[in-house]
Coordinates of C-alpha atoms in Angstrom, one line a residue:
Chain H
M1 CA 18.7 17.1 -44.4
I2 CA 17.5 18.3 -41.0
L3 CA 14.1 18.8 -40.3
P4 CA 13.5 21.0 -37.2
I5 CA 9.9 20.2 -35.2
G6 CA 8.7 22.3 -32.4
P7 CA 9.2 23.8 -29.8
I8 CA 5.8 24.7 -30.9
H9 CA 3.9 22.5 -33.1
P10 CA 0.3 21.0 -33.5
G11 CA 1.4 17.6 -32.9
L12 CA 3.4 18.4 -29.5
K13 CA 1.7 19.5 -26.5
E14 CA 4.8 20.5 -25.1
P15 CA 7.9 22.8 -25.7
L16 CA 10.5 20.5 -27.1
R17 CA 12.5 20.6 -30.2
L18 CA 13.0 17.2 -32.6
K19 CA 15.7 17.3 -35.2
L20 CA 14.8 14.8 -37.6
K21 CA 17.6 14.0 -39.9
T22 CA 15.9 12.7 -43.2
Q23 CA 16.9 11.2 -46.5
G24 CA 14.0 12.0 -48.5
E25 CA 10.9 11.2 -46.7
K26 CA 12.4 8.7 -44.6
V27 CA 13.9 9.3 -40.9
I28 CA 17.2 8.1 -40.3
K29 CA 17.9 9.5 -37.0
A30 CA 16.4 11.8 -34.8
E31 CA 17.9 14.3 -31.7
I32 CA 15.9 15.8 -29.1
D33 CA 16.6 19.1 -27.7
Y34 CA 15.0 20.1 -24.3
G35 CA 15.5 22.6 -21.9
Y36 CA 12.4 24.9 -22.3
V37 CA 10.8 24.2 -18.9
H38 CA 13.4 24.3 -16.8
R39 CA 12.0 26.0 -13.2
G40 CA 14.4 25.0 -11.1
I41 CA 11.9 23.4 -8.4
E42 CA 14.6 21.0 -6.6
K43 CA 16.5 24.1 -5.5
I44 CA 13.3 25.8 -4.5
M45 CA 12.5 22.9 -2.3
E46 CA 15.5 23.2 -0.2
G47 CA 15.1 24.2 3.1
K48 CA 11.4 24.6 3.1
T49 CA 8.8 22.5 5.1
W50 CA 7.2 19.8 3.5
Q51 CA 3.9 21.7 3.5
K52 CA 5.3 24.0 1.0
C53 CA 7.2 21.1 -0.8
I54 CA 4.3 19.0 -1.3
Y55 CA 2.3 21.8 -3.3
L56 CA 5.8 22.3 -5.8
A57 CA 6.1 18.5 -6.0
E58 CA 2.3 18.7 -7.5
R59 CA 3.3 21.3 -10.0
I60 CA 6.1 19.2 -11.2
C61 CA 3.9 17.9 -13.7
G62 CA 0.3 18.8 -14.4
I63 CA -0.6 15.2 -16.1
C64 CA 0.6 12.8 -13.6
S65 CA 0.6 15.3 -10.6
Y66 CA -0.9 13.2 -8.3
E67 CA 1.7 10.4 -8.4
H68 CA 4.1 12.9 -7.3
T69 CA 2.8 14.2 -4.2
Q70 CA 2.0 10.2 -3.2
T71 CA 5.4 9.4 -3.4
F72 CA 6.6 12.4 -1.9
S73 CA 4.2 11.7 1.0
E74 CA 5.4 8.1 1.4
T75 CA 9.4 9.1 1.1
I76 CA 8.7 11.1 4.2
E77 CA 6.4 8.7 5.6
K78 CA 9.1 6.3 5.3
I79 CA 11.8 8.3 6.7
S80 CA 9.6 8.8 10.1
G81 CA 8.8 5.2 10.0
V82 CA 5.2 5.4 9.9
Q83 CA 2.7 4.2 7.5
A84 CA -0.9 5.5 6.4
P85 CA -3.8 3.8 7.8
P86 CA -5.4 1.4 5.3
R87 CA -8.2 3.6 4.6
A88 CA -5.9 6.2 3.3
Q89 CA -4.1 3.7 1.6
Y90 CA -7.0 2.3 -0.1
L91 CA -8.0 6.2 -1.1
R92 CA -4.7 6.6 -2.6
V93 CA -4.9 3.7 -4.7
I94 CA -8.6 5.0 -6.0
T95 CA -7.1 8.6 -6.8
N96 CA -4.0 7.0 -8.6
E97 CA -5.9 5.0 -10.7
L98 CA -8.4 7.3 -11.8
D99 CA -5.4 9.8 -12.6
R100 CA -3.6 6.7 -14.4
I101 CA -6.8 6.0 -16.6
Q102 CA -7.0 9.9 -17.4
S103 CA -3.4 10.0 -18.2
H104 CA -3.5 7.1 -20.6
L105 CA -6.5 8.0 -22.0
L106 CA -5.0 11.6 -22.8
A107 CA -2.0 10.1 -24.6
N108 CA -3.9 7.7 -26.9
S109 CA -6.3 10.5 -27.9
T110 CA -3.1 12.8 -28.4
F111 CA -1.6 9.8 -30.3
Y112 CA -4.9 9.8 -32.4
K113 CA -4.5 13.5 -33.0
T114 CA -1.1 12.9 -34.4
L115 CA -2.1 10.3 -36.9
D116 CA -5.1 12.5 -37.8
H117 CA -7.8 10.4 -36.7
E118 CA -10.2 13.4 -35.4
T119 CA -13.5 10.6 -34.4
L120 CA -11.1 8.5 -31.8
F121 CA -9.5 11.6 -30.8
M122 CA -12.7 13.5 -30.0
Q123 CA -14.1 10.1 -28.5
V124 CA -11.5 8.9 -25.9
L125 CA -11.2 12.6 -25.2
D126 CA -14.9 12.6 -24.1
L127 CA -14.5 9.7 -22.2
R128 CA -11.7 11.1 -20.4
E129 CA -14.1 13.7 -19.1
Y130 CA -15.9 11.2 -17.1
I131 CA -12.7 9.9 -15.4
M132 CA -12.2 14.0 -14.5
D133 CA -15.5 14.4 -13.2
S134 CA -14.7 11.3 -10.6
I135 CA -11.5 12.6 -9.9
E136 CA -13.2 16.3 -9.0
L137 CA -15.8 14.6 -7.0
L138 CA -13.2 12.9 -5.0
T139 CA -10.5 15.6 -4.4
G140 CA -12.5 18.7 -5.5
N141 CA -10.3 19.7 -8.3
R142 CA -9.4 18.5 -11.9
V143 CA -5.9 18.6 -11.8
N144 CA -3.5 19.5 -9.2
M145 CA -5.8 17.9 -6.4
G146 CA -3.9 18.5 -3.0
W147 CA -5.3 15.3 -2.0
N148 CA -2.1 13.9 -0.1
V149 CA -0.6 14.8 3.4
I150 CA 2.1 13.2 5.3
G151 CA 0.3 10.4 7.0
G152 CA -2.6 10.0 4.7
V153 CA -5.0 12.1 2.6
R154 CA -6.9 15.5 3.3
M155 CA -10.6 14.6 3.2
D156 CA -12.7 11.5 3.4
A157 CA -14.4 10.2 0.9
E158 CA -18.5 9.8 1.6
D159 CA -20.2 6.4 0.2
K160 CA -22.4 8.0 -2.0
H161 CA -19.1 9.7 -3.9
L162 CA -17.8 6.6 -4.5
D163 CA -20.7 5.1 -5.5
A164 CA -21.3 7.7 -8.2
I165 CA -17.3 7.0 -9.2
L166 CA -18.2 3.5 -9.5
S167 CA -21.1 4.0 -11.9
K168 CA -18.8 6.6 -13.7
I169 CA -16.2 3.8 -14.1
S170 CA -18.8 1.5 -15.3
Y171 CA -19.7 3.8 -18.1
V172 CA -16.3 4.0 -19.1
E173 CA -15.8 0.5 -19.1
D174 CA -18.7 -0.2 -21.3
N175 CA -17.7 2.1 -23.8
L176 CA -14.0 1.7 -23.5
D177 CA -14.2 -1.6 -25.6
R178 CA -16.0 -0.1 -28.4
H179 CA -13.1 2.3 -28.9
V180 CA -10.5 -0.3 -28.3
A181 CA -12.2 -2.3 -31.0
L182 CA -12.5 0.6 -33.4
F183 CA -8.5 0.9 -33.1
E184 CA -7.8 -2.8 -32.7
D185 CA -9.2 -4.1 -35.9
A186 CA -9.3 -1.1 -38.1
P187 CA -6.9 -2.1 -41.0
I188 CA -5.6 1.2 -41.9
L189 CA -4.9 2.5 -38.4
G190 CA -3.4 -1.0 -38.3
L191 CA -1.0 -0.1 -41.4
R192 CA -0.2 3.4 -40.0
T193 CA 0.8 1.7 -36.4
K194 CA 1.8 -1.9 -36.7
G195 CA 5.6 -2.2 -37.4
V196 CA 6.4 1.8 -37.0
G197 CA 8.8 2.6 -34.5
V198 CA 10.1 -0.5 -33.2
M199 CA 11.8 -0.6 -29.8
T200 CA 13.0 -4.4 -29.1
R201 CA 13.7 -5.4 -25.6
E202 CA 17.3 -5.4 -25.6
E203 CA 16.8 -1.6 -26.8
A204 CA 14.8 -1.2 -24.0
I205 CA 16.8 -2.3 -21.5
K206 CA 19.8 -0.4 -22.9
G207 CA 17.7 3.0 -23.1
H208 CA 16.5 2.6 -19.4
S209 CA 13.0 3.0 -20.5
V210 CA 10.4 2.4 -17.8
G211 CA 6.6 2.3 -18.0
P212 CA 4.2 1.4 -20.6
I213 CA 6.7 1.9 -23.3
A214 CA 9.0 -0.5 -21.8
R215 CA 6.0 -3.1 -21.1
A216 CA 5.2 -2.8 -24.8
S217 CA 8.6 -4.0 -25.7
G218 CA 8.4 -7.0 -23.6
L219 CA 9.9 -5.5 -20.1
K220 CA 7.6 -7.2 -17.3
H221 CA 8.3 -4.5 -14.7
D222 CA 5.8 -2.3 -12.8
Y223 CA 6.5 -0.8 -9.5
R224 CA 3.4 -1.4 -8.2
Q225 CA 3.9 -5.3 -7.7
E226 CA 6.5 -4.1 -5.5
H227 CA 4.4 -1.4 -3.5
H228 CA 3.3 -2.0 -0.4
T229 CA -0.2 -1.3 -0.7
Y230 CA -0.8 -3.0 -3.8
K231 CA 1.0 -6.3 -2.1
D232 CA -1.0 -6.1 1.0
Y233 CA -4.4 -5.6 -0.4
F234 CA -4.7 -6.2 -4.1
D235 CA -4.2 -9.1 -6.8
F236 CA -2.2 -6.9 -9.2
K237 CA -0.5 -8.1 -12.4
P238 CA 1.4 -6.0 -14.7
V239 CA 0.1 -6.2 -18.1
W240 CA 2.7 -6.2 -21.1
R241 CA 3.0 -7.0 -24.8
K242 CA 6.1 -8.1 -27.0
E243 CA 5.7 -6.1 -30.2
G244 CA 7.3 -2.9 -28.9
D245 CA 5.7 -0.7 -31.8
N246 CA 3.4 2.2 -31.9
Y247 CA 0.2 -0.2 -32.0
A248 CA 1.7 -2.0 -29.0
R249 CA 2.4 0.9 -27.0
T250 CA -1.3 2.1 -27.4
M251 CA -2.9 -1.2 -26.8
N252 CA -0.8 -1.9 -23.8
R253 CA -2.0 1.5 -22.3
Y254 CA -5.8 0.5 -23.3
N255 CA -5.0 -2.9 -21.0
E256 CA -3.6 -1.1 -18.2
I257 CA -6.8 1.1 -18.2
T258 CA -8.5 -1.8 -17.8
S259 CA -6.7 -3.9 -15.2
S260 CA -6.9 0.0 -13.4
I261 CA -10.5 -0.3 -13.4
N262 CA -10.5 -4.0 -11.8
L263 CA -8.5 -2.5 -9.3
L264 CA -10.6 0.7 -9.0
K265 CA -13.6 -1.6 -8.4
D266 CA -12.2 -3.9 -5.9
A267 CA -10.4 -1.1 -3.9
I268 CA -14.4 0.7 -4.0
E269 CA -15.8 -2.4 -2.8
N270 CA -13.5 -3.3 0.0
I271 CA -12.7 0.1 1.4
P272 CA -12.1 -0.7 5.2
K273 CA -13.7 2.2 7.8
G274 CA -11.4 4.2 10.1
D275 CA -8.9 7.2 9.9
I276 CA -7.5 8.8 7.1
R277 CA -4.6 10.5 8.6
R278 CA -2.2 9.8 11.2
P279 CA 0.1 12.1 12.9
V280 CA 3.3 12.1 11.7
E281 CA 6.3 13.7 13.6
V282 CA 9.0 14.1 10.6
K283 CA 12.5 12.8 11.5
S284 CA 15.6 13.7 10.0
G285 CA 17.2 11.2 7.9
Y286 CA 17.3 10.0 4.1
G287 CA 14.8 7.9 2.2
E288 CA 14.3 6.5 -0.9
W289 CA 10.9 5.7 -2.2
R290 CA 9.4 4.7 -5.5
G291 CA 6.1 4.8 -7.2
E292 CA 4.5 3.8 -10.5
A293 CA 3.4 7.0 -12.3
P294 CA 1.1 7.1 -15.4
R295 CA 4.3 7.0 -17.7
G296 CA 6.5 4.8 -15.2
E297 CA 8.8 4.8 -12.2
V298 CA 9.1 8.0 -10.1
T299 CA 12.1 8.0 -7.7
Y300 CA 12.0 10.6 -4.8
M301 CA 15.5 10.7 -2.9
I302 CA 15.0 13.1 0.3
E303 CA 17.3 14.0 3.0
T304 CA 15.2 15.9 5.8
N305 CA 16.4 18.0 8.8
G306 CA 13.6 17.9 11.4
N307 CA 10.4 19.2 9.5
L308 CA 12.8 20.9 6.9
I309 CA 13.9 19.2 3.3
K310 CA 17.7 19.1 2.9
R311 CA 18.2 18.2 -0.3
I312 CA 15.7 16.5 -2.7
S313 CA 16.1 14.5 -6.1
I314 CA 13.6 13.5 -8.4
R315 CA 14.0 11.0 -11.0
T316 CA 11.0 11.0 -13.3
P317 CA 10.5 8.4 -16.3
S318 CA 10.3 10.6 -19.0
I319 CA 13.8 11.5 -19.0
M320 CA 14.4 8.0 -20.3
N321 CA 11.7 7.5 -22.1
I322 CA 12.3 10.6 -24.5
D323 CA 15.9 9.5 -25.3
S324 CA 15.3 6.0 -26.1
C325 CA 12.3 7.5 -28.2
A326 CA 14.9 9.3 -30.0
K327 CA 17.7 7.1 -30.3
Y328 CA 15.5 3.6 -31.1
M329 CA 12.1 4.3 -32.0
L330 CA 13.1 6.9 -34.5
K331 CA 16.0 5.4 -36.2
D332 CA 14.1 3.9 -39.0
V333 CA 10.6 5.3 -39.9
A334 CA 9.5 5.6 -43.1
T335 CA 7.8 9.1 -43.0
V336 CA 8.1 12.2 -41.3
A337 CA 4.2 11.8 -40.5
D338 CA 5.2 8.7 -38.8
A339 CA 8.2 10.2 -36.8
V340 CA 5.7 12.5 -35.0
T341 CA 3.4 9.7 -34.1
T342 CA 5.7 7.8 -32.8
Y343 CA 6.9 10.4 -30.7
A344 CA 3.5 10.8 -29.4
S345 CA 3.2 7.2 -28.9
A346 CA 6.1 7.3 -26.4
D347 CA 3.9 9.7 -24.5
P348 CA 6.5 12.4 -23.0
C349 CA 5.8 14.4 -20.6
I350 CA 8.3 17.4 -20.7
A351 CA 7.6 19.0 -17.8
C352 CA 8.8 16.2 -15.4
A353 CA 11.9 15.9 -17.1
E354 CA 13.3 19.4 -16.8
R355 CA 15.0 19.1 -13.9
V356 CA 18.6 18.5 -15.2
A357 CA 21.2 21.1 -15.9
I358 CA 24.7 19.7 -16.2
T359 CA 27.5 21.8 -14.9
D360 CA 31.1 21.5 -16.1
I361 CA 33.1 22.8 -13.4
S362 CA 36.3 22.7 -15.2
N363 CA 35.8 25.7 -16.9
N364 CA 32.3 27.1 -15.6
K365 CA 30.3 26.4 -18.6
F366 CA 26.8 25.2 -18.8
I367 CA 26.4 22.4 -21.4
T368 CA 23.3 20.3 -22.3
K369 CA 23.7 16.5 -22.8
D370 CA 21.4 13.8 -23.5
F371 CA 20.9 10.9 -21.3
F372 CA 23.1 8.6 -23.2
E373 CA 26.1 11.0 -23.4
I374 CA 25.7 11.4 -19.1
S375 CA 26.0 7.6 -18.5
K376 CA 28.4 7.0 -21.2
E377 CA 30.7 9.6 -19.7
Y378 CA 29.8 9.1 -15.9
N379 CA 30.5 5.0 -16.5
N380 CA 33.7 5.6 -18.3
K381 CA 35.3 8.6 -16.6
F382 CA 33.7 9.6 -13.2
T383 CA 32.9 7.3 -10.6
T384 CA 29.4 8.1 -8.1
N385 CA 31.4 10.3 -6.3
D386 CA 32.4 12.6 -8.7
F387 CA 28.9 13.1 -9.8
F388 CA 28.2 14.5 -6.3
E389 CA 31.3 16.6 -6.3
I390 CA 29.5 18.2 -9.4
S391 CA 26.3 18.6 -8.0
K392 CA 27.4 19.5 -4.6
D393 CA 29.2 22.2 -6.0
Y394 CA 26.1 23.4 -7.8
N395 CA 24.4 23.4 -4.7
K396 CA 26.8 24.7 -1.9
K397 CA 25.0 24.9 1.1
V398 CA 24.6 21.4 1.2
N399 CA 27.3 18.5 2.0
L400 CA 25.6 15.2 0.5
S401 CA 28.9 12.7 0.7
N402 CA 27.6 9.8 -1.2
K403 CA 24.2 8.7 -0.2
F404 CA 22.6 8.9 -3.8
N405 CA 24.1 6.3 -5.9
Y406 CA 22.9 6.8 -9.4
N407 CA 24.9 4.0 -10.7
N408 CA 22.7 1.8 -9.1
D409 CA 19.6 3.3 -11.1
L410 CA 21.3 3.5 -14.3
E411 CA 22.0 -0.3 -14.4
V412 CA 18.6 -2.3 -15.3
N413 CA 18.7 -5.6 -13.4
Chain J
M1 CA -19.1 47.8 -45.5
L2 CA -15.7 46.1 -45.5
K3 CA -14.9 46.6 -41.8
T4 CA -18.2 45.5 -40.8
L5 CA -17.8 42.6 -42.8
K6 CA -14.2 42.2 -41.3
D7 CA -15.9 42.6 -37.7
I8 CA -18.3 39.9 -38.3
V9 CA -15.7 37.4 -39.6
R10 CA -13.0 38.1 -36.9
K11 CA -15.8 37.4 -34.2
S12 CA -16.7 34.3 -35.5
S13 CA -13.6 32.8 -36.7
I14 CA -10.6 32.6 -34.1
H15 CA -7.7 30.8 -34.7
V16 CA -5.6 29.9 -31.4
C17 CA -2.1 29.1 -30.8
I18 CA -1.1 28.0 -27.5
V19 CA 2.3 29.0 -26.2
N20 CA 3.7 26.7 -23.1
C21 CA 6.7 28.9 -22.1
G22 CA 7.8 26.8 -19.0
G23 CA 4.5 25.4 -16.9
C24 CA 3.6 22.1 -15.5
N25 CA 1.4 21.2 -18.2
G26 CA -1.8 21.4 -16.1
C27 CA -3.0 24.3 -18.2
D28 CA -2.2 23.1 -21.6
V29 CA -4.1 20.2 -20.4
E30 CA -7.0 21.7 -19.6
L31 CA -7.0 23.4 -22.9
V32 CA -6.8 20.0 -24.4
A33 CA -10.0 19.3 -22.5
C34 CA -11.6 22.5 -24.3
L35 CA -11.3 20.6 -27.6
S36 CA -13.3 17.8 -26.0
P37 CA -17.1 17.1 -27.3
R38 CA -18.1 18.4 -23.9
Y39 CA -16.9 21.9 -24.1
D40 CA -16.1 22.1 -27.8
L41 CA -14.3 24.8 -28.6
E42 CA -14.8 24.8 -32.3
Q43 CA -18.9 25.4 -31.8
Y44 CA -17.7 28.8 -31.1
G45 CA -15.8 29.5 -34.1
I46 CA -12.3 29.0 -32.3
Y47 CA -9.8 26.7 -33.8
V48 CA -6.7 25.3 -32.2
H49 CA -3.8 25.6 -34.8
N50 CA -0.8 25.9 -32.9
N51 CA 0.7 27.5 -35.5
P52 CA 1.9 31.2 -34.6
R53 CA 1.7 32.6 -37.8
E54 CA -2.0 31.9 -38.4
A55 CA -3.3 33.0 -34.9
D56 CA -5.3 35.6 -34.0
V57 CA -5.3 34.6 -30.1
I58 CA -2.0 33.5 -28.5
L59 CA -2.7 31.7 -25.1
V60 CA 0.3 31.9 -23.2
T61 CA 0.9 29.3 -20.3
G62 CA 3.6 28.9 -17.9
A63 CA 6.0 31.2 -15.9
V64 CA 8.6 32.3 -18.6
T65 CA 12.1 30.3 -18.5
E66 CA 15.6 31.2 -19.6
Q67 CA 14.9 29.9 -22.9
W68 CA 11.6 31.8 -23.7
R69 CA 13.2 35.2 -23.0
E70 CA 13.5 35.8 -26.9
N71 CA 11.8 33.0 -28.4
L72 CA 8.3 34.8 -27.0
R73 CA 9.0 38.0 -28.5
R74 CA 9.9 36.2 -31.3
I75 CA 6.7 34.2 -31.5
Y76 CA 4.6 37.3 -30.8
A77 CA 6.3 39.0 -33.9
K78 CA 5.3 36.2 -35.8
A79 CA 1.3 36.5 -35.5
P80 CA -0.5 38.6 -37.8
E81 CA -2.0 41.8 -36.5
P82 CA -4.5 42.2 -35.3
K83 CA -3.8 39.7 -32.1
V84 CA -4.8 39.0 -28.8
V85 CA -2.8 37.5 -26.1
V86 CA -4.6 35.6 -22.9
A87 CA -2.6 34.8 -20.2
V88 CA -3.9 31.1 -18.6
G89 CA -3.2 30.2 -15.3
N90 CA -1.4 31.9 -12.3
C91 CA 2.3 31.3 -13.6
P92 CA 2.1 34.0 -16.7
Q93 CA 0.6 36.3 -14.0
S94 CA 3.1 36.0 -11.0
G95 CA 5.1 32.9 -11.6
D96 CA 2.9 31.1 -8.9
V97 CA 5.0 28.9 -6.7
F98 CA 8.2 29.0 -9.2
A99 CA 8.8 32.6 -8.4
Q100 CA 10.6 32.1 -5.0
E101 CA 14.5 32.1 -4.3
G102 CA 16.0 29.3 -6.4
G103 CA 13.4 29.3 -9.0
R104 CA 14.5 30.3 -12.6
V105 CA 11.7 31.9 -13.7
L106 CA 11.1 35.3 -15.5
A107 CA 7.6 35.8 -15.0
P108 CA 5.2 38.0 -15.4
V109 CA 4.5 37.5 -19.3
S110 CA 3.5 41.2 -19.5
D111 CA 7.2 42.3 -19.1
F112 CA 7.9 40.6 -22.6
I113 CA 4.9 40.9 -24.6
P114 CA 1.2 42.9 -23.9
V115 CA -1.0 41.0 -22.3
D116 CA -5.0 41.6 -22.9
A117 CA -6.4 39.6 -20.5
A118 CA -5.7 37.0 -17.9
I119 CA -7.3 33.8 -16.4
P120 CA -6.5 33.1 -12.8
G121 CA -6.6 29.7 -11.3
C122 CA -4.1 27.0 -10.8
P123 CA -4.9 25.2 -13.3
P124 CA -8.2 27.5 -14.4
R125 CA -11.1 25.3 -15.3
P126 CA -12.2 24.5 -18.9
S127 CA -15.3 26.4 -18.9
E128 CA -13.5 29.3 -17.2
I129 CA -10.8 29.4 -20.2
L130 CA -13.5 29.4 -22.7
D131 CA -15.7 31.9 -21.2
A132 CA -12.7 34.2 -21.2
I133 CA -11.8 33.5 -24.7
L134 CA -15.1 34.2 -25.7
A135 CA -15.5 37.5 -23.6
V136 CA -12.5 38.9 -24.7
A137 CA -11.4 37.5 -28.1
P138 CA -14.1 38.8 -30.5
G139 CA -14.3 42.5 -29.2
A140 CA -10.5 42.9 -28.9
I141 CA -9.7 41.6 -32.2
A142 CA -12.6 43.6 -33.8
A143 CA -11.5 46.8 -32.0
K144 CA -7.7 46.2 -32.6
G145 CA -8.3 45.6 -36.3
R146 CA -10.2 48.8 -36.5
I147 CA -7.3 50.8 -35.5
Q148 CA -5.1 49.3 -37.9
D149 CA -7.6 49.6 -40.7
K150 CA -7.3 53.5 -40.3

């Protein structure tokens, strides 16, 4: 029997359709339909100045809105050959980690909601409000912060603000342990989460999953390790686990919150004085940059023409995580209720993923395909150039040649 | 007697369904924040169901995308009378930044379903959302209910 869930469902924050193939209560296969939030952001960005594009980049996704602007700015900074001043880099780290904490807390509280554990849902959501306060104190807004500009950040933070953030962080740190213990040692929660929705390391590699989901399955990779700010100024080590089940994913997120809190304390204590913004003359060229969003790696590929964006391509983590969730985590789940919790534990962000429409130019038909179909087809049939012939046809204005190399991205080393 | 009783009940028991028809998630995150103990929607008798068949208030977020063209009307038809539609954020009102050349959105929402109230902001604060629902919903539901009863 096929059981459809969504696009509007109490357990899902965002519109998406889960088609579960069931045998009695047991889920044996899952299929995911998306495309409900496709707005055409990349197309709108073409031919606009960065001031307009950064505003759009922020609105790709509401939960990890910060990381998108940072990666966007850093890509253009890379093209122009400059780096933000140290104080701006520190402020970026502070905002980034605050954003990561709130996103992870939200993901965990949604997971508890799907488990029907109201107490933990409310308590974790309450804890998140302190982080939202800190973000508002620093940037002036709760969700879409408008904090990054090319060459630095928009405003300076005063010492009293940083102190207030530090005290809020300490409060969260003190209370987090209690909530983690409540989840970690609870026997009934253990029964609902341990061994449910297992994704092994090999499957994580095959599915190209990234972020906390991959790290919970034993892939020890966090892009912050390779980011210049974290390399130069911080002592950062990725958090990872081996189990690969719902429990591991939730605990991995908690452990990442702890590591983010340590990074934040380090950053607030050692923040240098100086400029927060450097004037940048945007050059023409092509650049790629990656950043670690709360859900995994975000890649920006931008081609600029002077001050204007000629072509932009954004690769967000959720597109791989959703598909590996459907293919591997939901392949053998005991009940439908567990399938919904498994889906929530993968922390999908649909708004991020919705920038893909595959056009078959041979008969001018729009067809939607999942990630596995695409990667299989393009690895077998087409070369990378063909892929760009297709995307070139979609955007006739620009001639891209083969600068974007998707195949490199699809392979996991 | 029955009508006054209905009015009182409708004022203090509002069931809400959130419909994200193509937004960036920001408004939905703020709606989830409304559930947190600090804002606590439920103390005002508002309960988030996310089931259009039980909803009194439909909260619409996001600029309408291609997939929601028909689905939005269908969801509106599924909700029982009397119902109130509140548009949360800038997207359902104008399409915000997505209503530009190249964007694939069909905002405003009022082209598809009747909208009773709108909360501007990108995204609006949880307290503003709460304020708007409480200001509009009880009166509007009671008033629409009275028209239907006649």
